[in-house]
Coordinates of C-alpha atoms and ligand atoms in Angstrom, one line a residue:
Chain A
M164 CA 0.0 0.0 0.0
T165 CA 1.2 3.5 -0.8
R166 CA 1.0 6.4 1.5
A167 CA -2.0 7.7 -0.5
S168 CA -4.3 4.8 0.2
G169 CA -3.0 2.8 3.2
A170 CA -3.5 3.3 6.8
G171 CA -0.8 5.9 6.9
A172 CA -2.5 8.1 4.3
P173 CA -3.6 11.5 5.6
L174 CA -7.2 11.8 7.0
V175 CA -8.6 15.1 5.8
L176 CA -11.9 16.8 6.3
G177 CA -13.0 19.1 3.4
I178 CA -15.6 21.9 3.4
E179 CA -17.1 23.4 0.3
T180 CA -19.5 26.4 0.5
S181 CA -18.6 28.5 -2.5
C182 CA -22.1 28.4 -4.2
D183 CA -25.3 26.7 -3.2
E184 CA -24.1 23.3 -2.0
T185 CA -22.9 22.8 1.6
G186 CA -20.4 19.9 1.1
I187 CA -18.5 18.3 4.0
A188 CA -16.4 15.2 3.2
I189 CA -13.7 13.1 4.8
V190 CA -11.0 11.2 2.9
R191 CA -8.1 9.0 3.8
G192 CA -5.6 9.7 1.1
R193 CA -7.4 8.7 -2.1
T194 CA -10.2 6.9 -0.3
L195 CA -13.5 8.7 0.2
L196 CA -14.9 7.8 3.6
A197 CA -17.9 10.2 3.7
D198 CA -19.4 12.8 1.4
A199 CA -22.3 14.7 3.1
I200 CA -24.1 17.4 1.1
A201 CA -26.9 19.8 1.7
S202 CA -28.2 21.8 -1.1
S203 CA -30.3 25.0 -1.3
V204 CA -31.1 24.4 -5.0
D205 CA -34.8 23.8 -4.3
E206 CA -35.1 27.2 -2.6
Q207 CA -33.1 28.8 -5.4
A208 CA -35.2 27.1 -8.2
R209 CA -38.1 29.6 -7.9
F210 CA -35.7 32.5 -8.5
G211 CA -34.2 30.8 -11.6
G212 CA -30.7 31.2 -10.3
V213 CA -28.6 31.3 -7.1
V214 CA -29.5 34.1 -4.7
P215 CA -26.4 34.7 -2.7
E216 CA -28.2 35.6 0.6
I217 CA -30.4 32.5 0.4
A218 CA -27.3 30.4 -0.2
S219 CA -25.4 31.9 2.7
R220 CA -28.3 31.4 5.1
A221 CA -28.7 27.8 4.0
H222 CA -24.9 27.1 4.5
L223 CA -25.1 28.3 8.1
E224 CA -28.3 26.2 8.8
A225 CA -26.7 23.2 7.2
L226 CA -23.3 23.5 8.9
A227 CA -23.8 21.5 12.2
P228 CA -26.0 18.8 10.7
T229 CA -23.7 18.3 7.7
L230 CA -20.6 18.1 9.9
A231 CA -22.4 15.5 12.1
R232 CA -23.5 13.5 9.1
A233 CA -20.0 13.4 7.6
T234 CA -18.2 12.4 10.8
A235 CA -20.8 9.7 11.6
E236 CA -20.7 8.3 8.0
A237 CA -16.9 8.2 8.1
G238 CA -16.9 6.6 11.5
I239 CA -14.0 8.7 12.7
H240 CA -13.2 10.9 15.6
L241 CA -12.6 14.5 14.6
A242 CA -9.5 14.5 16.8
D243 CA -8.0 11.9 14.4
V244 CA -8.0 14.1 11.3
D245 CA -4.6 15.2 10.0
A246 CA -5.8 18.4 8.4
I247 CA -8.9 20.6 7.5
A248 CA -9.3 21.9 4.0
V249 CA -11.8 24.5 2.8
T250 CA -12.7 26.3 -0.4
A251 CA -11.3 29.8 0.1
G252 CA -12.3 31.0 -3.4
P253 CA -13.4 31.7 -6.0
G254 CA -17.1 31.9 -5.3
L255 CA -19.8 33.9 -3.6
V256 CA -18.1 35.8 -0.8
G257 CA -20.9 35.5 1.8
A258 CA -21.2 31.8 1.1
L259 CA -17.4 31.2 1.2
L260 CA -17.1 33.0 4.5
V261 CA -19.4 30.5 6.3
G262 CA -17.2 27.6 5.3
V263 CA -13.9 29.5 5.9
S264 CA -15.0 30.6 9.3
A265 CA -16.1 27.1 10.3
A266 CA -12.9 25.6 9.0
E267 CA -10.7 28.1 10.8
S268 CA -12.5 27.3 14.0
L269 CA -12.3 23.6 13.6
A270 CA -8.6 23.8 12.9
L271 CA -8.1 26.0 15.9
A272 CA -10.3 23.9 18.2
L273 CA -8.6 20.6 17.1
G274 CA -5.1 22.0 16.8
K275 CA -4.8 20.9 13.1
P276 CA -3.4 22.6 10.1
L277 CA -5.8 24.4 7.8
Y278 CA -5.6 24.6 4.0
G279 CA -7.7 27.3 2.3
V280 CA -7.8 26.0 -1.3
N281 CA -8.8 27.0 -4.8
H282 CA -12.2 25.6 -5.8
L283 CA -11.0 24.9 -9.4
A284 CA -8.0 23.0 -8.4
A285 CA -10.3 21.0 -6.1
H286 CA -12.5 20.1 -9.1
V287 CA -9.4 18.6 -10.7
A288 CA -8.2 16.9 -7.6
V289 CA -11.4 15.0 -7.0
D290 CA -10.6 12.7 -9.8
R291 CA -7.8 11.1 -7.7
L292 CA -10.6 9.5 -5.6
V293 CA -11.9 7.7 -8.7
H294 CA -9.1 7.0 -11.1
G295 CA -6.0 7.3 -8.8
D296 CA -3.4 10.0 -8.9
L297 CA -3.6 12.2 -11.9
P298 CA -0.7 11.8 -14.4
E299 CA 0.9 15.2 -14.6
P300 CA 1.0 17.3 -16.6
A301 CA -2.7 17.1 -17.5
I302 CA -5.3 19.3 -19.2
A303 CA -8.4 20.0 -17.2
L304 CA -11.8 21.2 -18.6
L305 CA -14.0 22.6 -15.9
V306 CA -17.5 23.5 -16.8
S307 CA -20.3 24.4 -14.5
G308 CA -22.8 27.2 -13.8
G309 CA -20.1 29.3 -12.3
H310 CA -17.0 28.5 -14.4
T311 CA -15.8 27.4 -17.8
S312 CA -12.1 27.0 -17.8
L313 CA -9.4 25.1 -19.7
L314 CA -6.4 24.6 -17.5
R315 CA -2.9 23.1 -17.7
V316 CA -2.2 21.2 -14.5
D317 CA 1.5 20.5 -13.9
D318 CA 1.1 19.8 -10.2
V319 CA -2.4 20.1 -8.7
T320 CA -0.9 21.1 -5.4
L321 CA 1.5 23.7 -6.8
E322 CA 1.1 24.7 -10.5
V323 CA -2.1 25.2 -12.4
T324 CA -2.2 27.6 -15.4
A325 CA -5.2 29.0 -17.1
L326 CA -5.2 28.3 -20.9
G327 CA -8.6 29.8 -21.5
S328 CA -12.0 30.6 -20.0
T329 CA -15.3 32.0 -20.9
L330 CA -15.5 35.6 -22.1
D331 CA -19.1 36.0 -20.9
D332 CA -21.5 33.3 -19.6
A333 CA -20.4 30.1 -18.0
A334 CA -21.5 27.0 -19.9
G335 CA -23.9 26.0 -17.1
E336 CA -25.4 29.5 -17.1
A337 CA -26.2 29.1 -20.8
F338 CA -28.0 25.8 -20.0
D339 CA -30.0 27.6 -17.3
K340 CA -30.9 30.5 -19.5
V341 CA -31.9 28.3 -22.5
A342 CA -33.9 26.0 -20.1
R343 CA -35.8 29.1 -18.9
V344 CA -36.8 30.2 -22.5
L345 CA -37.9 26.6 -23.2
G346 CA -40.0 26.6 -20.0
L347 CA -37.8 23.9 -18.4
P348 CA -37.0 24.2 -14.6
F349 CA -33.8 25.4 -12.9
P350 CA -31.1 24.1 -12.9
G351 CA -31.2 23.7 -16.7
G352 CA -28.5 21.2 -17.3
P353 CA -30.2 17.9 -16.4
H354 CA -33.5 19.0 -17.9
I355 CA -32.0 20.0 -21.3
D356 CA -30.0 16.8 -21.2
A357 CA -33.2 14.8 -20.7
A358 CA -35.2 16.7 -23.3
A359 CA -32.3 16.5 -25.9
G360 CA -32.4 12.7 -25.7
A361 CA -35.6 12.6 -27.8
G362 CA -34.4 15.4 -30.2
D363 CA -32.5 15.7 -33.4
A364 CA -29.2 17.7 -32.8
R365 CA -28.9 18.4 -36.6
A366 CA -32.4 19.9 -36.8
I367 CA -31.1 23.4 -36.1
D368 CA -27.6 24.8 -36.7
F369 CA -26.7 27.0 -33.8
P370 CA -23.4 29.0 -33.8
R371 CA -20.1 27.8 -32.3
A372 CA -18.6 30.9 -30.9
L373 CA -14.8 31.6 -31.1
S374 CA -14.3 28.6 -33.3
A375 CA -13.5 30.5 -36.5
H376 CA -10.0 30.5 -37.9
R377 CA -9.6 34.2 -37.0
D378 CA -10.1 33.3 -33.3
D379 CA -7.1 30.9 -33.4
E380 CA -4.7 33.5 -32.2
D381 CA -6.4 35.5 -29.5
H382 CA -9.1 33.1 -28.3
R383 CA -7.6 29.7 -29.0
Y384 CA -8.8 28.2 -25.8
D385 CA -11.5 30.7 -24.8
F386 CA -15.3 30.2 -24.8
S387 CA -18.3 32.4 -25.3
F388 CA -21.9 31.3 -24.7
S389 CA -24.0 34.5 -24.6
G390 CA -24.2 34.6 -28.4
L391 CA -25.5 31.0 -28.5
K392 CA -28.1 31.8 -25.9
T393 CA -29.2 34.8 -28.0
A394 CA -29.3 32.7 -31.1
V395 CA -31.7 30.3 -29.4
V396 CA -33.9 33.1 -28.2
R397 CA -34.0 34.6 -31.7
W398 CA -34.7 31.3 -33.4
L399 CA -37.6 30.7 -31.0
E400 CA -39.0 34.2 -31.7
V401 CA -38.9 33.7 -35.4
Q402 CA -40.6 30.3 -35.3
R403 CA -43.3 31.5 -32.9
R404 CA -44.0 34.6 -35.1
A405 CA -44.3 32.3 -38.1
G406 CA -46.6 30.1 -36.2
N407 CA -44.4 27.1 -36.6
P408 CA -44.6 24.3 -34.1
I409 CA -41.5 24.2 -31.9
S410 CA -39.9 20.9 -30.8
T411 CA -38.4 21.5 -27.4
A412 CA -36.4 18.3 -27.9
D413 CA -34.8 19.5 -31.1
V414 CA -33.9 22.9 -29.7
A415 CA -32.5 21.3 -26.6
A416 CA -30.5 18.8 -28.6
A417 CA -29.2 21.3 -31.1
F418 CA -28.2 23.8 -28.4
Q419 CA -26.5 21.1 -26.3
E420 CA -24.7 19.8 -29.4
A421 CA -23.3 23.3 -30.0
V422 CA -22.0 23.7 -26.4
V423 CA -20.6 20.2 -26.3
D424 CA -18.9 20.6 -29.7
V425 CA -17.1 23.7 -28.6
L426 CA -16.1 22.3 -25.2
V427 CA -14.7 19.1 -26.7
S428 CA -13.0 20.8 -29.7
K429 CA -11.1 23.3 -27.5
A430 CA -10.2 20.7 -24.8
L431 CA -8.8 18.3 -27.5
R432 CA -7.0 21.2 -29.2
A433 CA -5.3 22.0 -25.9
C434 CA -4.2 18.4 -25.5
R435 CA -2.8 18.2 -29.1
D436 CA -1.1 21.6 -28.9
T437 CA 0.7 20.7 -25.7
G438 CA 1.3 17.1 -26.4
I439 CA -0.4 16.2 -23.1
S440 CA -2.3 13.0 -23.2
T441 CA -4.4 13.2 -20.1
L442 CA -7.7 15.2 -20.0
V443 CA -9.7 15.5 -16.8
V444 CA -13.2 16.9 -16.8
G445 CA -15.1 18.4 -13.9
G446 CA -17.9 20.8 -12.9
G447 CA -21.6 20.2 -13.0
V448 CA -21.8 20.3 -16.8
A449 CA -19.4 17.3 -16.8
A450 CA -22.5 15.3 -15.8
N451 CA -24.0 16.0 -19.2
S452 CA -24.5 12.7 -21.0
R453 CA -23.8 14.0 -24.5
L454 CA -20.5 15.6 -23.4
R455 CA -19.4 12.2 -22.0
V456 CA -20.3 10.5 -25.3
V457 CA -18.7 13.0 -27.6
L458 CA -15.5 13.0 -25.5
T459 CA -15.2 9.3 -25.8
E460 CA -15.9 9.4 -29.5
R461 CA -13.4 12.1 -30.3
A462 CA -10.6 11.7 -27.8
E463 CA -8.9 8.9 -29.5
G464 CA -5.6 7.9 -27.9
L465 CA -6.1 10.2 -24.9
D466 CA -6.7 9.2 -21.3
V467 CA -10.0 11.0 -20.6
R468 CA -11.0 11.0 -16.9
V469 CA -14.5 12.1 -16.0
P470 CA -15.5 11.4 -12.4
P471 CA -19.1 10.2 -11.8
P472 CA -21.7 13.0 -11.8
H473 CA -22.0 13.3 -8.0
L474 CA -18.3 14.1 -7.8
C475 CA -18.4 16.5 -10.8
T476 CA -20.8 18.9 -9.1
D477 CA -19.7 20.9 -6.1
N478 CA -19.0 18.8 -3.0
G479 CA -16.8 18.4 0.0
A480 CA -15.0 15.4 -1.4
M481 CA -13.1 17.5 -4.0
V482 CA -11.8 19.8 -1.3
A483 CA -10.8 16.9 1.0
A484 CA -9.1 15.2 -2.0
L485 CA -7.0 18.3 -2.7
G486 CA -6.3 18.7 1.0
A487 CA -5.0 15.1 1.2
A488 CA -2.8 15.7 -1.9
L489 CA -1.4 18.9 -0.3
V490 CA -0.6 17.0 2.9
E491 CA 1.0 14.1 1.0
R492 CA 3.2 16.4 -0.9
G493 CA 4.2 18.3 2.2
R494 CA 2.8 21.7 1.1
P495 CA 2.7 24.4 3.8
P496 CA -0.8 25.2 5.3
S497 CA -2.5 28.6 5.2
A498 CA -2.0 31.2 7.9
P499 CA -4.8 31.8 10.4
G500 CA -7.1 34.7 9.4
M501 CA -6.7 33.9 5.7
G502 CA -10.3 35.0 4.9
A503 CA -12.0 34.2 1.6
D504 CA -11.2 35.5 -1.9
S505 CA -14.2 35.6 -4.1
S506 CA -12.1 36.1 -7.2
M507 CA -9.2 33.9 -6.3
P508 CA -7.0 33.4 -9.4
V509 CA -6.6 29.9 -10.7
D510 CA -2.9 29.8 -10.2
T511 CA -3.3 30.3 -6.5
I512 CA -3.9 26.8 -5.1
V513 CA -3.5 27.5 -1.4
V514 CA -3.9 30.9 0.3
Chain B
M172 CA -16.9 26.3 33.6
L173 CA -14.8 27.9 30.9
I174 CA -16.8 29.9 28.4
L175 CA -15.6 31.1 25.0
A176 CA -17.7 34.0 23.7
I177 CA -17.7 35.6 20.2
D178 CA -19.7 38.5 18.8
T179 CA -19.5 39.8 15.2
S180 CA -22.8 41.5 14.9
T181 CA -21.3 45.0 14.5
A182 CA -18.1 46.4 13.1
A183 CA -16.4 45.0 16.2
T184 CA -15.1 41.4 16.3
S185 CA -15.1 40.6 20.0
V186 CA -13.8 37.5 21.6
A187 CA -13.6 36.6 25.3
V188 CA -12.6 33.7 27.6
L189 CA -14.4 33.7 30.9
G190 CA -13.6 31.5 33.9
A191 CA -9.9 31.0 33.4
T192 CA -7.5 31.2 36.4
A193 CA -5.8 34.1 34.5
G194 CA -9.0 36.1 34.9
P195 CA -11.4 37.3 32.2
I196 CA -9.8 37.9 28.8
L197 CA -11.3 40.1 26.2
R198 CA -9.9 40.8 22.7
T199 CA -11.7 43.2 20.4
Q200 CA -10.9 44.6 16.9
I201 CA -13.0 47.1 15.0
D202 CA -13.1 46.4 11.3
G203 CA -16.5 45.9 9.8
R204 CA -15.3 44.3 6.6
R205 CA -12.8 41.8 7.9
H206 CA -14.5 39.7 10.6
A207 CA -13.3 36.5 9.0
E208 CA -9.7 37.6 8.9
V209 CA -9.8 38.9 12.4
V210 CA -11.8 36.3 14.4
A211 CA -9.4 33.3 14.3
P212 CA -6.3 35.2 15.3
L213 CA -8.2 36.9 18.1
L214 CA -9.5 33.6 19.4
R215 CA -5.9 32.2 19.3
E216 CA -4.6 35.2 21.2
A217 CA -7.4 35.1 23.8
L218 CA -6.9 31.4 24.5
R219 CA -3.2 31.9 24.8
E220 CA -3.6 34.9 27.1
A221 CA -6.0 32.9 29.2
D222 CA -3.6 30.0 29.2
V223 CA -6.4 27.8 28.1
D224 CA -6.4 24.8 25.8
P225 CA -9.4 24.5 23.4
A226 CA -10.2 21.2 25.1
D227 CA -10.8 23.1 28.4
I228 CA -13.7 25.1 26.9
G229 CA -17.0 23.9 28.3
L230 CA -19.4 26.2 26.5
V231 CA -19.4 28.4 23.5
A232 CA -21.6 31.6 23.4
C233 CA -22.2 33.8 20.4
G234 CA -24.1 37.0 19.6
V235 CA -26.8 36.2 17.1
G236 CA -27.5 39.8 16.1
P237 CA -29.4 41.4 14.7
G238 CA -26.7 42.9 12.5
P239 CA -25.2 42.9 9.0
F240 CA -25.6 39.3 7.8
T241 CA -22.2 38.4 6.4
G242 CA -20.2 39.4 9.4
L243 CA -22.8 38.1 11.8
R244 CA -22.6 34.6 10.2
V245 CA -18.8 34.6 10.6
G246 CA -19.1 34.7 14.4
I247 CA -21.9 32.2 14.5
A248 CA -20.2 29.7 12.1
T249 CA -17.1 30.0 14.2
A250 CA -19.0 29.3 17.4
I251 CA -20.9 26.4 15.9
A252 CA -17.7 24.8 14.5
F253 CA -15.8 25.2 17.8
G254 CA -18.7 23.7 19.7
F255 CA -18.9 20.8 17.3
A256 CA -15.1 20.1 17.4
R257 CA -15.0 20.1 21.2
D258 CA -18.4 18.5 21.6
V259 CA -19.7 21.3 23.9
P260 CA -23.0 23.2 23.7
V261 CA -23.3 26.4 21.7
V262 CA -25.7 29.1 22.9
G263 CA -26.8 32.3 21.2
V264 CA -27.8 35.7 22.7
C265 CA -29.4 38.7 21.1
S266 CA -26.5 41.1 20.6
L267 CA -28.6 44.1 21.6
D268 CA -29.2 42.4 25.0
V269 CA -25.4 42.3 25.5
T270 CA -24.9 45.9 24.8
A271 CA -27.9 46.8 27.0
R272 CA -26.6 44.8 29.9
A273 CA -23.3 46.7 30.0
A274 CA -24.9 50.1 29.3
V275 CA -27.5 49.7 32.1
R276 CA -24.8 48.6 34.5
D277 CA -22.5 51.5 33.6
L278 CA -25.1 54.3 33.2
G279 CA -27.6 53.2 35.8
T280 CA -30.6 54.0 33.6
S281 CA -33.0 52.3 31.2
V282 CA -31.5 52.3 27.7
T283 CA -32.4 51.9 24.0
V284 CA -29.8 50.1 21.9
L285 CA -29.5 51.1 18.2
S286 CA -27.4 49.0 15.9
R287 CA -26.5 49.6 12.3
A288 CA -28.6 47.4 9.9
R289 CA -27.8 48.6 6.4
K290 CA -28.5 51.5 4.2
S291 CA -30.5 53.9 6.3
E292 CA -32.0 51.4 8.6
V293 CA -31.4 50.5 12.2
C294 CA -32.1 47.6 14.5
W295 CA -33.2 48.6 17.9
A296 CA -34.6 47.4 21.2
S297 CA -35.4 49.1 24.5
Y298 CA -34.6 47.9 28.0
D299 CA -35.7 48.8 31.5
D300 CA -33.4 49.7 34.3
R301 CA -32.8 46.0 35.1
A302 CA -31.7 45.5 31.5
M303 CA -34.8 43.5 30.6
R304 CA -36.0 44.0 27.1
I305 CA -39.3 45.8 26.9
A306 CA -39.5 46.4 23.1
G307 CA -37.8 45.1 20.0
P308 CA -35.7 43.8 18.4
I309 CA -37.1 45.5 15.4
I310 CA -35.6 46.8 12.2
R311 CA -36.8 50.3 11.2
R312 CA -35.7 53.5 9.5
E313 CA -36.0 55.2 12.8
P314 CA -36.4 53.9 16.3
V315 CA -39.7 54.6 18.1
N316 CA -40.4 54.5 21.8
I317 CA -36.8 55.5 22.8
T318 CA -36.4 54.8 26.5
G319 CA -33.6 56.2 28.6
A320 CA -30.1 56.6 27.3
C321 CA -29.5 55.9 23.6
V322 CA -26.4 53.6 22.9
G323 CA -25.1 51.6 20.0
D324 CA -23.3 52.1 16.8
A325 CA -26.0 53.8 14.6
G326 CA -26.5 57.4 15.2
P327 CA -27.8 59.4 16.8
V328 CA -26.7 57.8 20.0
D329 CA -25.6 59.4 23.3
E330 CA -22.7 57.0 23.4
V331 CA -21.1 54.7 20.9
R332 CA -21.0 51.1 22.2
Y333 CA -20.4 47.7 20.6
P334 CA -21.5 44.4 22.2
S335 CA -18.6 43.0 24.2
A336 CA -18.0 39.2 24.2
L337 CA -17.1 39.4 27.9
D338 CA -20.5 40.9 28.7
L339 CA -22.0 38.2 26.5
A340 CA -20.2 35.4 28.4
E341 CA -21.2 37.0 31.8
L342 CA -24.8 37.3 30.6
V343 CA -24.9 33.6 29.8
V344 CA -23.4 32.7 33.2
E345 CA -26.0 34.9 34.9
R346 CA -28.9 33.4 33.0
M347 CA -27.8 29.9 33.7
A348 CA -27.4 30.7 37.4
L349 CA -31.0 32.0 37.3
G350 CA -32.0 28.6 36.0
E351 CA -32.6 29.4 32.4
A352 CA -32.0 26.2 30.4
L353 CA -29.8 26.1 27.3
P354 CA -31.8 25.8 24.2
D355 CA -31.5 22.3 22.9
D356 CA -33.8 22.8 19.9
F357 CA -31.3 22.7 17.1
A358 CA -34.1 21.4 14.9
L359 CA -35.8 24.7 14.4
P360 CA -37.6 24.8 11.0
E361 CA -35.1 24.9 8.1
D362 CA -37.2 27.3 6.3
T363 CA -35.0 30.3 5.6
S364 CA -37.8 32.8 5.2
T365 CA -38.5 32.3 1.5
E366 CA -41.9 30.8 1.7
A367 CA -45.1 32.3 3.1
G368 CA -45.8 31.3 6.7
Q369 CA -43.6 31.5 9.8
S370 CA -39.9 31.8 9.1
S371 CA -37.1 30.7 11.3
A372 CA -36.3 34.3 11.9
T373 CA -39.9 34.9 13.1
V374 CA -39.7 31.9 15.4
L375 CA -36.5 33.4 16.9
V376 CA -38.0 36.8 17.4
D377 CA -41.0 35.2 19.2
R378 CA -38.6 33.5 21.5
V379 CA -36.8 36.7 22.1
R380 CA -40.1 38.4 22.8
A381 CA -41.0 35.7 25.3
A382 CA -38.1 36.9 27.3
R383 CA -35.9 34.0 26.6
I384 CA -32.4 35.3 26.7
L385 CA -30.5 32.1 25.7
L386 CA -31.2 31.2 22.1
P387 CA -30.0 28.6 19.6
P388 CA -27.0 29.8 17.6
R389 CA -28.9 31.1 14.7
P390 CA -28.9 34.7 13.3
I391 CA -31.8 37.0 14.1
Y392 CA -32.2 38.2 10.5
L393 CA -35.4 40.3 11.0
R394 CA -35.5 40.4 7.2
R395 CA -36.1 38.1 4.3
P396 CA -33.4 37.8 1.6
D397 CA -33.7 40.3 -1.2
A398 CA -34.7 38.1 -4.0
V399 CA -37.1 38.6 -6.8
V400 CA -38.9 35.9 -8.7
P401 CA -38.3 36.6 -12.4
A402 CA -41.4 37.3 -14.4
S403 CA -40.7 34.3 -16.6
L404 CA -41.0 32.0 -13.6
T405 CA -44.2 33.5 -12.1
G406 CA -46.4 31.7 -14.6
G407 CA -46.4 34.6 -17.1
A408 CA -44.8 34.4 -20.6
A409 CA -42.2 31.7 -21.1
Ligands
ZN194 ZN1 -17.6 24.3 -9.0

């Protein structure tokens, strides 16, 4: 047994509160012992998006029960943990602060080191719980309602570089907005995915932004989804005005195909350009069934790692997984009073 | 019993340790935008000064506002996590009660406590000359029924005062000595005031009105989240 999986592997508690999921998990090295989650998504649904104040209130409400659930599930004594890890950013500041304050206090009360970590690096690190340690360097594609990033990961505990990101909406946001105009519930991703299953993706040709030859220089790895959303809205208006019947399934499928096409094309381009053969995918949109299929179809010869959907969305396991990697590689912990950084840059892995 | 107390309901982050051989320890820093950066270092300092190990703490007390939400939650989350880690009870107290207790003792009169809410609003409550609350807490543009001296951090006040964690700890000890039980109802409704009907905030205010001083460690929000249901989700055009 290696240090990362055996009895000597670090026992780490991870806390995630950057958006609307309160996630508290415990790992021993690469083994997930407990992954407790409380979500305010049902309360958010009626507002068609995440309301920061509702999320922050829900995090505080969920704090003690979720901590209790995680420690009970893992069957450990808190006193035995080797470190506490918490998302310090990026995210909603009021939401982050609930997790950071709790983590600081746990670390102090237990006399354990604290790691305030980057949410994006944590999305990458969670894969080690599923597929084992990530071969480095790797390319990471992170897509959710809050982020759309293409990263080069030389060392998930030390060196992560942004290759590209979205210039406007996050991919998940585009799913939410298109779902809304189609009359589908929030969050849009799963509903569009389900509706698209019965549709014809070739029925409508929606635009692929930043994919033209002229974008190769300046926006080679960047994304843009607001134009696509507008194109869907316009198309619907034209059809309604003409009195044509609208197939929600076809619109969903064609929209989804456009998003997936751009995500996969750019991710594979990054792999080819850099000669890196490992691609790891994370974030809520990584749960999309079409994205998974297209990746497998087009990523010939590459090692494509997509964690199961429940680990792709925000959770405590990703934070604990990164925390364990930090402990294993002997990285220094954060200083007390680190606070939260709502716009934490991706190359800062620990504050 | 050793008590750790925390209040972040105002611009002040106040931390105290009560019951240590070294005597009562109070650490306060005024910075309304940096509670999260300030509270852990203050806690560490206070424990060191009191020569107390975290394992020696038998009860955690926190101010539950009312006050600006983001900072308020920092102190309450800190208290809840500390209590969980050491497996000791966590108790909340209305932060205005804390300010009132000290003000009545020092000034010898009845008082009204005003506390900054946000924009042009204030939270306020009035107290008799034994520091028992007789009105509020309420959030308003202006306080009404001002009784006695006016203290707090939202003008106009006769004297600027912030809730002190040491007064908070002493208030808890006093109430326990009077036989008031610690609240064990951590299972208050999870409703966070987004639906019609009684919200958790309302439940808390009712308890506060019923002269319960010791509360669960939950914010007294006195206000629903600002959130608007978009027209496309209200059953209109889609
Ligand atoms: Zn995320």
